[in-house]
mmCIF file of C-alpha atoms in Angstrom:
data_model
loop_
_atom_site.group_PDB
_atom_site.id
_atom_site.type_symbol
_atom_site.label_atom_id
_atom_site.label_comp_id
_atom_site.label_asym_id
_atom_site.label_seq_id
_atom_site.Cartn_x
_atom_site.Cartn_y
_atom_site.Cartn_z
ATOM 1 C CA UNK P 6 66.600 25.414 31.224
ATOM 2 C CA UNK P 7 65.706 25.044 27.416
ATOM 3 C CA UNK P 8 64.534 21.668 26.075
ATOM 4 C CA UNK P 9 65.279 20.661 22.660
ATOM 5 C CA UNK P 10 62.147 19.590 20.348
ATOM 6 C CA UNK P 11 63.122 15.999 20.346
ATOM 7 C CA UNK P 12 63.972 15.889 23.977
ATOM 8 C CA UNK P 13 60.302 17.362 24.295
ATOM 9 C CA UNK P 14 58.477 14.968 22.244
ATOM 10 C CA UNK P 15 60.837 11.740 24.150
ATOM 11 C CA UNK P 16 59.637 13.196 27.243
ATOM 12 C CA UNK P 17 55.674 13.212 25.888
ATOM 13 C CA UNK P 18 56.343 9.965 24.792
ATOM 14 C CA UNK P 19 57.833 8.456 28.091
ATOM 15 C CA UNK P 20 54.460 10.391 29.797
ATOM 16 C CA UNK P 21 51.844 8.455 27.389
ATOM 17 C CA UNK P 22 53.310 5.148 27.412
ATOM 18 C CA UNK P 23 53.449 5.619 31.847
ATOM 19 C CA UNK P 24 50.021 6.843 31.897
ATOM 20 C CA UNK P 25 48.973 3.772 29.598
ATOM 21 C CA UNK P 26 51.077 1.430 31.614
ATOM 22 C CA UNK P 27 48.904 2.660 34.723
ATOM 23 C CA UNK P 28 45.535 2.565 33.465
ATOM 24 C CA UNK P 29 46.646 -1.183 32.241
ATOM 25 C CA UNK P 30 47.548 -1.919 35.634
ATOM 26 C CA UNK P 31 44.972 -0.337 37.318
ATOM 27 C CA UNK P 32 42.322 -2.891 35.122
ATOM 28 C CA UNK P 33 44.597 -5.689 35.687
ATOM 29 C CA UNK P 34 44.334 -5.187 39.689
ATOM 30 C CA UNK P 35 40.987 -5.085 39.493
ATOM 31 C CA UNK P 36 39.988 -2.251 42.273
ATOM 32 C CA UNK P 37 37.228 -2.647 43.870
ATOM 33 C CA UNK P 38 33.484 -1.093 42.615
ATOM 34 C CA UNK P 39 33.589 2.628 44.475
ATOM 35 C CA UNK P 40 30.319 2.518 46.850
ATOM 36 C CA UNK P 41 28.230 5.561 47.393
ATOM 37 C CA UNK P 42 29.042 7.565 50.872
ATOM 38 C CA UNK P 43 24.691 7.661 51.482
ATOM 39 C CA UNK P 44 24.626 3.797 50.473
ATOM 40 C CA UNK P 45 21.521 2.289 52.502
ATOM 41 C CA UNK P 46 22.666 -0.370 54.610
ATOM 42 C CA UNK P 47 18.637 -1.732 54.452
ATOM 43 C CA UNK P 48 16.996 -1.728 51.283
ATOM 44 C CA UNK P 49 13.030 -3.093 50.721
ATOM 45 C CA UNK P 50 12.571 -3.572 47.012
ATOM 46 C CA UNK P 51 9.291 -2.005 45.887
ATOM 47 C CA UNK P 52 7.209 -2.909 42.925
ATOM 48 C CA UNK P 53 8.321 -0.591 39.903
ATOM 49 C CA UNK P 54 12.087 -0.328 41.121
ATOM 50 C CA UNK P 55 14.617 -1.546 38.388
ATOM 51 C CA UNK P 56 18.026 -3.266 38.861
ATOM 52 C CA UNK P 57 19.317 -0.512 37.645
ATOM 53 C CA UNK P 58 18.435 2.068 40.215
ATOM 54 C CA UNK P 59 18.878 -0.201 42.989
ATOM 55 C CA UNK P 60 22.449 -0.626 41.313
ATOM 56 C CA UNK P 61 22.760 3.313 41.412
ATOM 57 C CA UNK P 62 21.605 3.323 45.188
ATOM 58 C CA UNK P 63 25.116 1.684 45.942
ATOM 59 C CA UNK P 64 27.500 2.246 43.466
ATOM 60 C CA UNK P 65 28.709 5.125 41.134
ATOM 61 C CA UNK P 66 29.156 3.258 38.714
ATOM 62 C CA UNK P 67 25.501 0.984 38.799
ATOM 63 C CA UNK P 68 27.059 -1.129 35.687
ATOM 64 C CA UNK P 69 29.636 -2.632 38.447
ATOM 65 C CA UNK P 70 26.767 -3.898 40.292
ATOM 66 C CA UNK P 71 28.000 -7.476 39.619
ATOM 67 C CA UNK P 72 30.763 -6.641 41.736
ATOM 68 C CA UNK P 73 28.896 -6.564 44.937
ATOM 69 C CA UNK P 74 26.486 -8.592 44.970
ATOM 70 C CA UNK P 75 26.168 -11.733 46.956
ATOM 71 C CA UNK P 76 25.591 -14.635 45.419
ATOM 72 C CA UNK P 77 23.490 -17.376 46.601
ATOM 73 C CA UNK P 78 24.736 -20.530 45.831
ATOM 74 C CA UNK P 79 21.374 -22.073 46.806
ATOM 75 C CA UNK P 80 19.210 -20.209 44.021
ATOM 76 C CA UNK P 81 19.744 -21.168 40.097
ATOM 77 C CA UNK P 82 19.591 -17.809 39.177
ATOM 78 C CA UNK P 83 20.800 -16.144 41.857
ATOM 79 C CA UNK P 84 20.785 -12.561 40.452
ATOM 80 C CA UNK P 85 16.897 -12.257 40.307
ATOM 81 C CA UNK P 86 15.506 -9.378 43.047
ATOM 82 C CA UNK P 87 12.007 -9.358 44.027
ATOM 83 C CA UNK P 88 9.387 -6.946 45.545
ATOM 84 C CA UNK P 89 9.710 -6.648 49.329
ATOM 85 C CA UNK P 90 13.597 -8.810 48.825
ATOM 86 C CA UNK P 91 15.148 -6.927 51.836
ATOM 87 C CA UNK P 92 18.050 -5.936 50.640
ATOM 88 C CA UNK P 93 21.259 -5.438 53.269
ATOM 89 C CA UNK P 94 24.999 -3.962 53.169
ATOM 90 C CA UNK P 95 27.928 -6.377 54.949
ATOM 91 C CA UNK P 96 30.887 -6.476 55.469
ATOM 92 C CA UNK P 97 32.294 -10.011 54.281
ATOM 93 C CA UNK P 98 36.025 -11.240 54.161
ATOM 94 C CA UNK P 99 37.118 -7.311 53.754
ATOM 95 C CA UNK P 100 34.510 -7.085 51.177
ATOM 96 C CA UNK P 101 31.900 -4.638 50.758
ATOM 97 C CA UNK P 102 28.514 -6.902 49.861
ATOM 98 C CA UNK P 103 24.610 -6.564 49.273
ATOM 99 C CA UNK P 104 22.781 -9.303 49.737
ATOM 100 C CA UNK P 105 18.953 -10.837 50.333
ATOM 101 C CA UNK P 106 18.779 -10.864 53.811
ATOM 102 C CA UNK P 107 16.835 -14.727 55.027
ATOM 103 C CA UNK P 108 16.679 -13.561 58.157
ATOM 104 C CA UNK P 109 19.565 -14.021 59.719
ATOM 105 C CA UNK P 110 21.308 -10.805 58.736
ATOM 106 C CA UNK P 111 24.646 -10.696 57.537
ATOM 107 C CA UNK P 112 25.648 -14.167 58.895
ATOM 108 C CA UNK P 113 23.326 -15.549 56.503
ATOM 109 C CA UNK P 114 24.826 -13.473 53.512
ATOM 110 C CA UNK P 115 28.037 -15.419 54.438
ATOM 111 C CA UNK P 116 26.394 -19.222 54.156
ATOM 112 C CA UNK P 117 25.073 -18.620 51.402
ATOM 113 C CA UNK P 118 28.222 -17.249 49.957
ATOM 114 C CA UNK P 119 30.770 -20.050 51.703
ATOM 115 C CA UNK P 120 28.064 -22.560 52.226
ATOM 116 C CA UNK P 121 28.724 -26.053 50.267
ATOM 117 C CA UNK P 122 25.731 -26.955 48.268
ATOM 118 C CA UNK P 123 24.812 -30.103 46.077
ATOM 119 C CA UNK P 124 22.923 -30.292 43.147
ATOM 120 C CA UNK P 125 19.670 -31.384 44.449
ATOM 121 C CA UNK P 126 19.654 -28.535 47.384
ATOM 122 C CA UNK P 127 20.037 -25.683 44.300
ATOM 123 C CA UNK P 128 16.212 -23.793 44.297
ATOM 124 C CA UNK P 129 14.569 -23.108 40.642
ATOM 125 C CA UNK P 130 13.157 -20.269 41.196
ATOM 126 C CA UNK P 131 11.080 -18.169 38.445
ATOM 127 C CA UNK P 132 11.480 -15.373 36.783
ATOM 128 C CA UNK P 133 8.035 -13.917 36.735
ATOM 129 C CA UNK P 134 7.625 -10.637 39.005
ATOM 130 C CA UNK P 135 11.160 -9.980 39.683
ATOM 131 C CA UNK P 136 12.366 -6.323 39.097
ATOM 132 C CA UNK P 137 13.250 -5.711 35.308
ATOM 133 C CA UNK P 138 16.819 -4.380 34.402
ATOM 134 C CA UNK P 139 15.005 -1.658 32.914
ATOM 135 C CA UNK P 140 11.239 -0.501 32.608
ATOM 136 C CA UNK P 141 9.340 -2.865 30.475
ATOM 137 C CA UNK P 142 6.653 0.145 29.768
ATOM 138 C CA UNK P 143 9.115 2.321 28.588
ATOM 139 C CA UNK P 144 10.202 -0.256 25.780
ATOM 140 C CA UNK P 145 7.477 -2.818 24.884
ATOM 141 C CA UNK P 146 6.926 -0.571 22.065
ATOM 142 C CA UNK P 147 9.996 -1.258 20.453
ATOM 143 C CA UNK P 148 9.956 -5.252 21.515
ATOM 144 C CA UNK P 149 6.335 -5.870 19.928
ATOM 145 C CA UNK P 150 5.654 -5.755 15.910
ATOM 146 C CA UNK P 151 8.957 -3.347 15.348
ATOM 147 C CA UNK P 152 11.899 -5.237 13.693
ATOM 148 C CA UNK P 153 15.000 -3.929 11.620
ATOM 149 C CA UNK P 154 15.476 -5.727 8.055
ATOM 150 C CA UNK P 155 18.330 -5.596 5.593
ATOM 151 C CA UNK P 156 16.406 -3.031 2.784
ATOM 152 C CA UNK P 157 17.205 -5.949 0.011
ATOM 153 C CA UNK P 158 15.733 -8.688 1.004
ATOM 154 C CA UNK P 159 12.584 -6.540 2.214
ATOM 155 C CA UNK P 160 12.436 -5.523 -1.450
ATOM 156 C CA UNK P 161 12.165 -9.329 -2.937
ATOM 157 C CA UNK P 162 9.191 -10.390 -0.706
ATOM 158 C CA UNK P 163 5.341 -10.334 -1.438
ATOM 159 C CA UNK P 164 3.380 -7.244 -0.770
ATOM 160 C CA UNK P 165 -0.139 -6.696 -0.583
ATOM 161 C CA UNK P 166 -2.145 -6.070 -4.006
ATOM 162 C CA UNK P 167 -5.824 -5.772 -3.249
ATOM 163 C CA UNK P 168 -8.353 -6.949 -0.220
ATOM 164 C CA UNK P 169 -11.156 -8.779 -1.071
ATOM 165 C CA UNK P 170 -13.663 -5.717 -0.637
ATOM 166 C CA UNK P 171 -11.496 -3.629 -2.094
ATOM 167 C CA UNK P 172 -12.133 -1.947 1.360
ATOM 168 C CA UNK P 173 -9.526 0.569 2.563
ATOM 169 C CA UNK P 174 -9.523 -0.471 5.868
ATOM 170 C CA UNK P 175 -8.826 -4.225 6.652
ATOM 171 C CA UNK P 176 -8.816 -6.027 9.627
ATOM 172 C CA UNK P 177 -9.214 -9.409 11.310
ATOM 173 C CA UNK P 178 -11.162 -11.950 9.608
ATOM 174 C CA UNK P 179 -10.646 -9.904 5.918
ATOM 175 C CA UNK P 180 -9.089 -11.374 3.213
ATOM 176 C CA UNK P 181 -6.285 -9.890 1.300
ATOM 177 C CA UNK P 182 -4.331 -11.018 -2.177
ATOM 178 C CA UNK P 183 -0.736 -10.718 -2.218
ATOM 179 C CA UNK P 184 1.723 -10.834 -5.095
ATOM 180 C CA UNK P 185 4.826 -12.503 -5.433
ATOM 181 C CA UNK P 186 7.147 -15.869 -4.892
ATOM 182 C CA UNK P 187 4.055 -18.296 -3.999
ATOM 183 C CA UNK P 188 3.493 -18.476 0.099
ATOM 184 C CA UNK P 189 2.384 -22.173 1.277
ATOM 185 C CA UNK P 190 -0.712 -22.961 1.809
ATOM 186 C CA UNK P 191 -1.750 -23.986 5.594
ATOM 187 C CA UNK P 192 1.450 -21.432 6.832
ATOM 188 C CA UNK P 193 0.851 -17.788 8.566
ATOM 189 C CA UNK P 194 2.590 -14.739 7.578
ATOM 190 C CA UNK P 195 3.341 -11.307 8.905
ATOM 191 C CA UNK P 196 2.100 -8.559 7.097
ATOM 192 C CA UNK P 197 5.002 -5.804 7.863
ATOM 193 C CA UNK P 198 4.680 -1.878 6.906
ATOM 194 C CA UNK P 199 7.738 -0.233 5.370
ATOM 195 C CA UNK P 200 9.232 2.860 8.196
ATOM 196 C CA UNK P 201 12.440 4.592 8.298
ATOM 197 C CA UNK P 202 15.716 3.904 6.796
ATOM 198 C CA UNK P 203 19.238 3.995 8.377
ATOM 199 C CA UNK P 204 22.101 5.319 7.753
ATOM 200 C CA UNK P 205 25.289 5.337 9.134
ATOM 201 C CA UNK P 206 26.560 8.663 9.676
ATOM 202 C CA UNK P 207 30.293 8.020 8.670
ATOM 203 C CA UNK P 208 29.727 5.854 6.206
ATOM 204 C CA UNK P 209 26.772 7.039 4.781
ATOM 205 C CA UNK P 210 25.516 3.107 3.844
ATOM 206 C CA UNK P 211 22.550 2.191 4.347
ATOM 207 C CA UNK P 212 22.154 -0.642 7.186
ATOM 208 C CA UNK P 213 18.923 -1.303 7.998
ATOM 209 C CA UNK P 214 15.577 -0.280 7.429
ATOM 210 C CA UNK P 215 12.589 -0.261 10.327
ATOM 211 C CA UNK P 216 9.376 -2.632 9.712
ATOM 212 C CA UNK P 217 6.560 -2.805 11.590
ATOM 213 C CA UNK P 218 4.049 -6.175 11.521
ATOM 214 C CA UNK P 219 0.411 -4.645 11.208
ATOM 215 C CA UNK P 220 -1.354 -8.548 10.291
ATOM 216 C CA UNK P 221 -0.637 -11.855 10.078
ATOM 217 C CA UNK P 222 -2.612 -13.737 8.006
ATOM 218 C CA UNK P 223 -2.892 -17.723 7.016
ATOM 219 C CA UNK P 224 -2.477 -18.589 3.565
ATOM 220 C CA UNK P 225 -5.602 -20.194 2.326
ATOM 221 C CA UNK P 226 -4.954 -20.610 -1.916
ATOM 222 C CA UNK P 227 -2.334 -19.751 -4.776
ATOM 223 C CA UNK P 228 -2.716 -19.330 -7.997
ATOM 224 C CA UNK P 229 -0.653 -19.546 -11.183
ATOM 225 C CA UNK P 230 -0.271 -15.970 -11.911
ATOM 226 C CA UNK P 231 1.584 -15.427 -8.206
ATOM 227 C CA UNK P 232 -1.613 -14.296 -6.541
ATOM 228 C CA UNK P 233 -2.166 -15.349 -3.163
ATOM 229 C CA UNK P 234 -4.834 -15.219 -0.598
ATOM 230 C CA UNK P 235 -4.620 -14.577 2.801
ATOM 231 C CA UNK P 236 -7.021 -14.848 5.643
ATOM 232 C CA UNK P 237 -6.064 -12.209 8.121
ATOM 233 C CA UNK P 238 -6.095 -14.185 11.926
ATOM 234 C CA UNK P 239 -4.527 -10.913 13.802
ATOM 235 C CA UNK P 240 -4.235 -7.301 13.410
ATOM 236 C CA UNK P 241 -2.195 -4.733 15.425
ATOM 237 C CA UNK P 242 -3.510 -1.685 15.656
ATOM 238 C CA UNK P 243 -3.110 -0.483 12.112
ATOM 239 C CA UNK P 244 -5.155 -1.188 8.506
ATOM 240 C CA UNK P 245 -3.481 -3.585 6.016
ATOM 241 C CA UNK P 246 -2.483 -1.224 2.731
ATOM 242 C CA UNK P 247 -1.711 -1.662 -0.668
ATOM 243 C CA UNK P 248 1.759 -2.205 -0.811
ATOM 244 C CA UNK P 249 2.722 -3.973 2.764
ATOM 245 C CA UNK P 250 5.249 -6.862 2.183
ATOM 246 C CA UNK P 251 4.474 -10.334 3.604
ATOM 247 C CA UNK P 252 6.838 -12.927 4.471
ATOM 248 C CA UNK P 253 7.501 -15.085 7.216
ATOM 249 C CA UNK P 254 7.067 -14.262 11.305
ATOM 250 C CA UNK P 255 10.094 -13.002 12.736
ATOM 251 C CA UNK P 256 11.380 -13.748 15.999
ATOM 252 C CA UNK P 257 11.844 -10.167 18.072
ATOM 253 C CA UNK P 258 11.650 -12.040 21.946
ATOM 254 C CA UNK P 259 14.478 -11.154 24.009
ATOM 255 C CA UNK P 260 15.889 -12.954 26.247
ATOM 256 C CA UNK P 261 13.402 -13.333 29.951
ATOM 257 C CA UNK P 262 16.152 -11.955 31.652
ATOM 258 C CA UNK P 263 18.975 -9.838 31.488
ATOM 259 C CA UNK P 264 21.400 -7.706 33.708
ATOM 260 C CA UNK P 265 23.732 -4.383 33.308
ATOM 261 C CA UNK P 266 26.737 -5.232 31.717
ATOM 262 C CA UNK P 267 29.945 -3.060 30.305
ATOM 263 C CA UNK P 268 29.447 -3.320 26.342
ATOM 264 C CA UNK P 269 32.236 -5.421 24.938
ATOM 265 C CA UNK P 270 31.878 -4.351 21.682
ATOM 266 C CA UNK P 271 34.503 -4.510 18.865
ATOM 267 C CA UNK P 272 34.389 -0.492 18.178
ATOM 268 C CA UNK P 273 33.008 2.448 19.181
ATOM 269 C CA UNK P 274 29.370 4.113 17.875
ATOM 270 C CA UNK P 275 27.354 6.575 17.464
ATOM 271 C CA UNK P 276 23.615 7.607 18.274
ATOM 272 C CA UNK P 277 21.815 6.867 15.020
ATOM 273 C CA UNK P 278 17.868 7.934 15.854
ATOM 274 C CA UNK P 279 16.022 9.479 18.409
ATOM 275 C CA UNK P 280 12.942 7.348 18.809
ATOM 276 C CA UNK P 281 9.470 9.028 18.929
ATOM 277 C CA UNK P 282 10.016 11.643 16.073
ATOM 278 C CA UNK P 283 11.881 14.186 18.791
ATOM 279 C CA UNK P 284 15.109 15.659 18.956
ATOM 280 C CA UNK P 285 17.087 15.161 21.839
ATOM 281 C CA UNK P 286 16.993 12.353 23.982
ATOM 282 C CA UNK P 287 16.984 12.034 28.383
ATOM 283 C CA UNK P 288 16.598 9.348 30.435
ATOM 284 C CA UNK P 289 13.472 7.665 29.787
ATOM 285 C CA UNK P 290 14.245 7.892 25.827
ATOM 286 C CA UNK P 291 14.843 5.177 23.365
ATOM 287 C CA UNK P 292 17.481 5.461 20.621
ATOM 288 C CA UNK P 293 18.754 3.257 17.813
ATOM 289 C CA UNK P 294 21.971 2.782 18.137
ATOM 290 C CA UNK P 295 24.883 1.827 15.033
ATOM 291 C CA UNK P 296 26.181 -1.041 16.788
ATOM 292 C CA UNK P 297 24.515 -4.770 16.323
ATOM 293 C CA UNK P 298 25.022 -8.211 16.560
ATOM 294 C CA UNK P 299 27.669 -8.652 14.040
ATOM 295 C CA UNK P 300 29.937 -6.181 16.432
ATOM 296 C CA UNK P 301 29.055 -7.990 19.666
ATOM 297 C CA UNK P 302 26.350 -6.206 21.093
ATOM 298 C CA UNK P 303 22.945 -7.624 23.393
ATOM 299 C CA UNK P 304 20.777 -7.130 25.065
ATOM 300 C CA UNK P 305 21.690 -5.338 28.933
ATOM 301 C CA UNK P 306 25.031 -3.532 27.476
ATOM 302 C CA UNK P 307 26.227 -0.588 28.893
ATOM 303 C CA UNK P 308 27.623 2.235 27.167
ATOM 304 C CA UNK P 309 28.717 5.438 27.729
ATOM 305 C CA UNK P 310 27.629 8.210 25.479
ATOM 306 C CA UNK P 311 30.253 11.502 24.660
ATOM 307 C CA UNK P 312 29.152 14.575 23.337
ATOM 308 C CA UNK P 313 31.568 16.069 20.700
ATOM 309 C CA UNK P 314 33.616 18.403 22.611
ATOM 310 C CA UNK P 315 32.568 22.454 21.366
ATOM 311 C CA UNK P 316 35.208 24.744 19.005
ATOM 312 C CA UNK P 317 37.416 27.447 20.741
ATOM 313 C CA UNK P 318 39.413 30.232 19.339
ATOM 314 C CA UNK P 319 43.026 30.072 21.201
ATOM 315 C CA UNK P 320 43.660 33.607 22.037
ATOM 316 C CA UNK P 321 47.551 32.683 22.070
ATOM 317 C CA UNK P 322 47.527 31.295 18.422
ATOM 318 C CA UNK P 323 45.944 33.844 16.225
ATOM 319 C CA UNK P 324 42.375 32.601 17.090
ATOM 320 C CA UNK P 325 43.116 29.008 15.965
ATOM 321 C CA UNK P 326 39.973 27.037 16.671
ATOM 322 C CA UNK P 327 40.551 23.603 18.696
ATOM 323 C CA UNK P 328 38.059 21.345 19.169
ATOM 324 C CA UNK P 329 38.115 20.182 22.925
ATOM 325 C CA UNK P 330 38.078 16.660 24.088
ATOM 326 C CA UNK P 331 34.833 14.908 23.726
ATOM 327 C CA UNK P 332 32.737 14.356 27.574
ATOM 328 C CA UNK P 333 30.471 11.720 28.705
ATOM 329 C CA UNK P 334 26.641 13.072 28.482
ATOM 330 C CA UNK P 335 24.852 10.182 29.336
ATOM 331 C CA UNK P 336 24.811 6.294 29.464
ATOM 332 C CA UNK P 337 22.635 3.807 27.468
ATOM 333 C CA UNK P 338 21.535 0.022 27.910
ATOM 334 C CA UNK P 339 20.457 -1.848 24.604
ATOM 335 C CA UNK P 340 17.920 -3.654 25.258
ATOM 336 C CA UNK P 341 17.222 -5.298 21.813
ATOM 337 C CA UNK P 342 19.784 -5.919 19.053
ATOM 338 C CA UNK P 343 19.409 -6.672 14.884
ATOM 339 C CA UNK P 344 22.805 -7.287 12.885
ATOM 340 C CA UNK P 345 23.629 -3.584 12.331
ATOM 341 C CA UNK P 346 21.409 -1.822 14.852
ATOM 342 C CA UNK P 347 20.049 -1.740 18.537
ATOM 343 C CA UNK P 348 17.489 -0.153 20.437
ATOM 344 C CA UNK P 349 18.824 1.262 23.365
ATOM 345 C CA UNK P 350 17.128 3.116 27.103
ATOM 346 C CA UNK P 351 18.907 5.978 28.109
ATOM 347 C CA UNK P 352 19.749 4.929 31.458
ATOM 348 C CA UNK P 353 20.374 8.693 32.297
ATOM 349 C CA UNK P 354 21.813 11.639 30.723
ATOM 350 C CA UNK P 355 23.247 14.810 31.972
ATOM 351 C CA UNK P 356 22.599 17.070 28.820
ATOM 352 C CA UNK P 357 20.004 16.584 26.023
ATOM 353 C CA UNK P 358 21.326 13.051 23.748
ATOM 354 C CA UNK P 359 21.761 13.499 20.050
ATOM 355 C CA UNK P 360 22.137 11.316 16.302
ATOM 356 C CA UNK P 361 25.858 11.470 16.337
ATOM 357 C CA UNK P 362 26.833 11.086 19.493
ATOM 358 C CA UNK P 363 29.601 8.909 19.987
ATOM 359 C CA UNK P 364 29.088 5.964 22.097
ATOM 360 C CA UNK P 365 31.707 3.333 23.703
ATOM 361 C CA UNK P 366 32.283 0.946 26.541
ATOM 362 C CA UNK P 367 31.919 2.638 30.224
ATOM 363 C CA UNK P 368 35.179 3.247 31.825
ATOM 364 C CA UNK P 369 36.301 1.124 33.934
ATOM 365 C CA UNK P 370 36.459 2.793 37.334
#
């Protein structure tokens, strides 16, 4: 039986608004976090384990991990795991749980779940030593001395116009002239070196450019001309040059803790840089990422990254190339954020991660 064209595209319409009204549903019922068929029902945290891969030990999706895990009501932050935590698998109220076992197994899980607790019974406890979200190692480089500025303002601040010596290397203890709007005497200053631009790839705008602080120095005299001198108190591994900009310390601290979270992000981005001057990215890597602050990103979201599906030549259509559908590659935490731009881990990646791949929210189941 032959369908007309319009009764075709009624029928594809009937199909995509279903299909939409299911996946709506499904999110509205809220199924539960799938857990893995080899999930350990005894876990002992070890030093160097992260949230995330305990997360992965249980769940397929490890950015669900909020979903299952027990909550204790007596702990202020309840969510912190320690080495040697022993970590167990119940059964509560129909509800698949892992918990910090106190000793008395799962029956403990369920007091502190159900247990009423007062104020004064609720435990500080601190966050020093509990496992990271992440690996600190593999990203203190990007959390100490690296910052992303708006290219503009950059431009308008002091830079560096001679050392005392005239040496070429400078360090702690030197003194250095800068030129510019006068600094205040008595205040410190960073002394940041100029790096790498970005761009956004649709757009083509610049929207951000990389600075890393090399000094800082305390302002000890101005003069008239817009001279100043600075007495260098720190130094980080690299000379002071001819040409760094000065201006006030920016704050780069994150916050002490933070956990695996689905991105909520008001649109979709893209993989802007491969950190470390390589190519492709794997898990381990660090990429910059065209999503910020201003579009709701921070630090411990979770997104998804999709690898621009390949051309084909449709044998049935004179060789027509179609592009197929795009496929997830990989999935990336950020673990630092500036207005336009983050610095995110790859969590884990099941092809090599490039600058222009597309990057949104995790699905939901």
């Amino acid at each position: 039986m032959k369908m007309s064209l319009k009764k075709i595209a009624k029928a594809m319409l009937i199909t995509t608004f279903s299909s939409a009204m299911l996946m709506t549903a499904a999110h509205a019922n809220n199924p539960p976090p799938t857990i893995k068929a080899d999930a350990p029902n005894r876990y002992i945290v070890k030093k160097g384990d992260t949230l995330w891969d305990i997360s992965g030990r249980y769940l397929n999706s490890p950015w669900r991990w909020k979903d299952i895990w027990a909550t204790n009501k007596q702990i202020k932050n309840p969510h912190l795991i320690y080495p040697n935590d022993v970590l167990i698998l119940c059964v509560i109220q129909g509800q698949t749980l892992v918990g910090v076992d106190t000793g008395e197994g799962c029956a403990g899980i369920e007091k502190q779940l159900t247990g009423e607790v007062s104020a004064s019974q609720v435990t500080v406890t601190s966050t020093a030593n509990s496992i990271p979200p992440i690996p600190w190692s593999a990203i203190q480089h990007w959390l100490d001395n690296t910052l992303i500025v708006d290219p503009q303002d950059f431009n308008t601040t002091p830079y560096i116009l001679a050392s005392k010596n005239r040496n070429l290397i400078t360090s702690r203890g030197d003194k250095v002239y800068a030129k510019g709007v006068p600094l205040i005497v008595g205040q410190r200053y960073g002394v940041y070196r100029e790096g790498e631009q970005y761009v956004d790839p649709k757009t083509q705008e610049i929207i951000g450019l990389e600075v890393t602080q090399v000094a800082t120095g305390m302002v000890t005299s101005t003069e008239t001309n817009g001279v100043t001198s600075l007495q260098l108190t720190d130094s980080y591994g690299k000379e002071v040059r001819e040409g760094d900009r000065v201006f006030v310390e920016l704050d780069n601290s994150i916050p002490p803790v933070f956990y695996p979270t689905p991105a909520s992000v008001s649109r979709g981005g893209m993989i802007v840089r491969v950190m470390d001057s390589i190519s492709s990215a794997a898990k381990g890597s660090v990429v910059a990422v065209n999503l910020g602050s201003t579009h709701g990103a921070k630090p411990g979201d979770v997104l998804t990254v999709y690898q621009k599906g390949p051309l084909v030549r449709d044998i049935k259509d004179n060789d027509t190339p179609v592009r197929l559908p795009d496929e997830p590659s990989g999935t990336v935490m950020v673990f630092n954020t500036f207005d336009d731009i983050s610095y995110a881990y790859v969590l884990d990646s099941e092809l090599p991660l490039n600058v222009g791949d597309k990057l949104l929210p995790p699905p939901y189941l």
